[in-house]
Coordinates of C-alpha atoms in Angstrom, one line a residue:
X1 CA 74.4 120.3 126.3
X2 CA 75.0 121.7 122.8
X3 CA 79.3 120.9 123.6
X4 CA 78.4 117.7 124.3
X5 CA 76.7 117.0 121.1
X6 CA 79.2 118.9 119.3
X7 CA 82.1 116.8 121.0
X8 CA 79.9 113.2 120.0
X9 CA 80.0 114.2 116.5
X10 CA 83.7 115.0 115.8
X11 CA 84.5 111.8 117.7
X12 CA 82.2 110.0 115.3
X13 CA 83.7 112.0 111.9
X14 CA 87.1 111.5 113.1
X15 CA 86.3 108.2 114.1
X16 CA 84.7 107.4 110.8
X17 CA 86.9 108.8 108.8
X18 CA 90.0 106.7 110.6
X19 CA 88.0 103.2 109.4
X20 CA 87.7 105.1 106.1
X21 CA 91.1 105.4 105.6
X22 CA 91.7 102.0 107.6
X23 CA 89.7 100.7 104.4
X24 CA 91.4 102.0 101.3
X25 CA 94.6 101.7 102.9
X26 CA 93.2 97.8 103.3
X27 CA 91.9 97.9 99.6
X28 CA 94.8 99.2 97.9
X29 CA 97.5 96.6 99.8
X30 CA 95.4 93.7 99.0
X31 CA 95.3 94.7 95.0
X32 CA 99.2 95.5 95.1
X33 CA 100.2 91.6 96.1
X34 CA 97.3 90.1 93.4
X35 CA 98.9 88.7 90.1
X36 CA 97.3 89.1 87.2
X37 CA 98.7 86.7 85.0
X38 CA 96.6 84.3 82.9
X39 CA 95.7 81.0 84.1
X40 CA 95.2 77.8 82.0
X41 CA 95.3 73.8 82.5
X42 CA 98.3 73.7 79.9
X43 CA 101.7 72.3 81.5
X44 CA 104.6 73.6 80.0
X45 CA 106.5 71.2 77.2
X46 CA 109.1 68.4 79.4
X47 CA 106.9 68.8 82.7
X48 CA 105.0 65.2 83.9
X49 CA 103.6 66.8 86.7
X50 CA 104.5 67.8 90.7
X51 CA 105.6 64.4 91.8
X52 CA 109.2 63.3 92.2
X53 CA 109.7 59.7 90.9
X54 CA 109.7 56.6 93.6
X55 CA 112.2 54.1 93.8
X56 CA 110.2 51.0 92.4
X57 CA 109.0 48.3 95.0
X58 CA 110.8 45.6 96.1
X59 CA 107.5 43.4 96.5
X60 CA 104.2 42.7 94.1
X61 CA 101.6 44.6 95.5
X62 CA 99.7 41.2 96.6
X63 CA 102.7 39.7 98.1
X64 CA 102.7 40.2 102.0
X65 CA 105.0 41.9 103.5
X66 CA 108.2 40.0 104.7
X67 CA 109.9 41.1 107.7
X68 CA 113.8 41.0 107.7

């Protein structure tokens, strides 16, 4: 009886020290791909925003649409 308690408790340390090492190695990814760089609501001088332009409208917006 005494092996079979011994053998339960080195498959739970070896068990708990896998998700240990499971975690740091999780821990330590995640904080290598985060930036650090400063964030503000400034746009950089020349920028108008993320938009492209649009070709302008061939039609008033209250005209109907005419169909060709």
């Amino acid at each position: 009886m005494s092996v079979e308690r011994n053998n339960h408790r080195t498959a739970i340390a070896f068990s708990a020290i896998a998700v240990i090492v499971a975690l740091v190695a999780a821990f330590a990814t995640t904080f290598e791909r985060v930036g650090t760089r400063k964030v503000d609501n400034e746009t950089p001088p020349g920028t108008m925003g993320l938009a492209k332009p649009h070709a302008p409208l061939d039609r008033a917006p209250d005209q109907p649409i005419s169909g060709h």
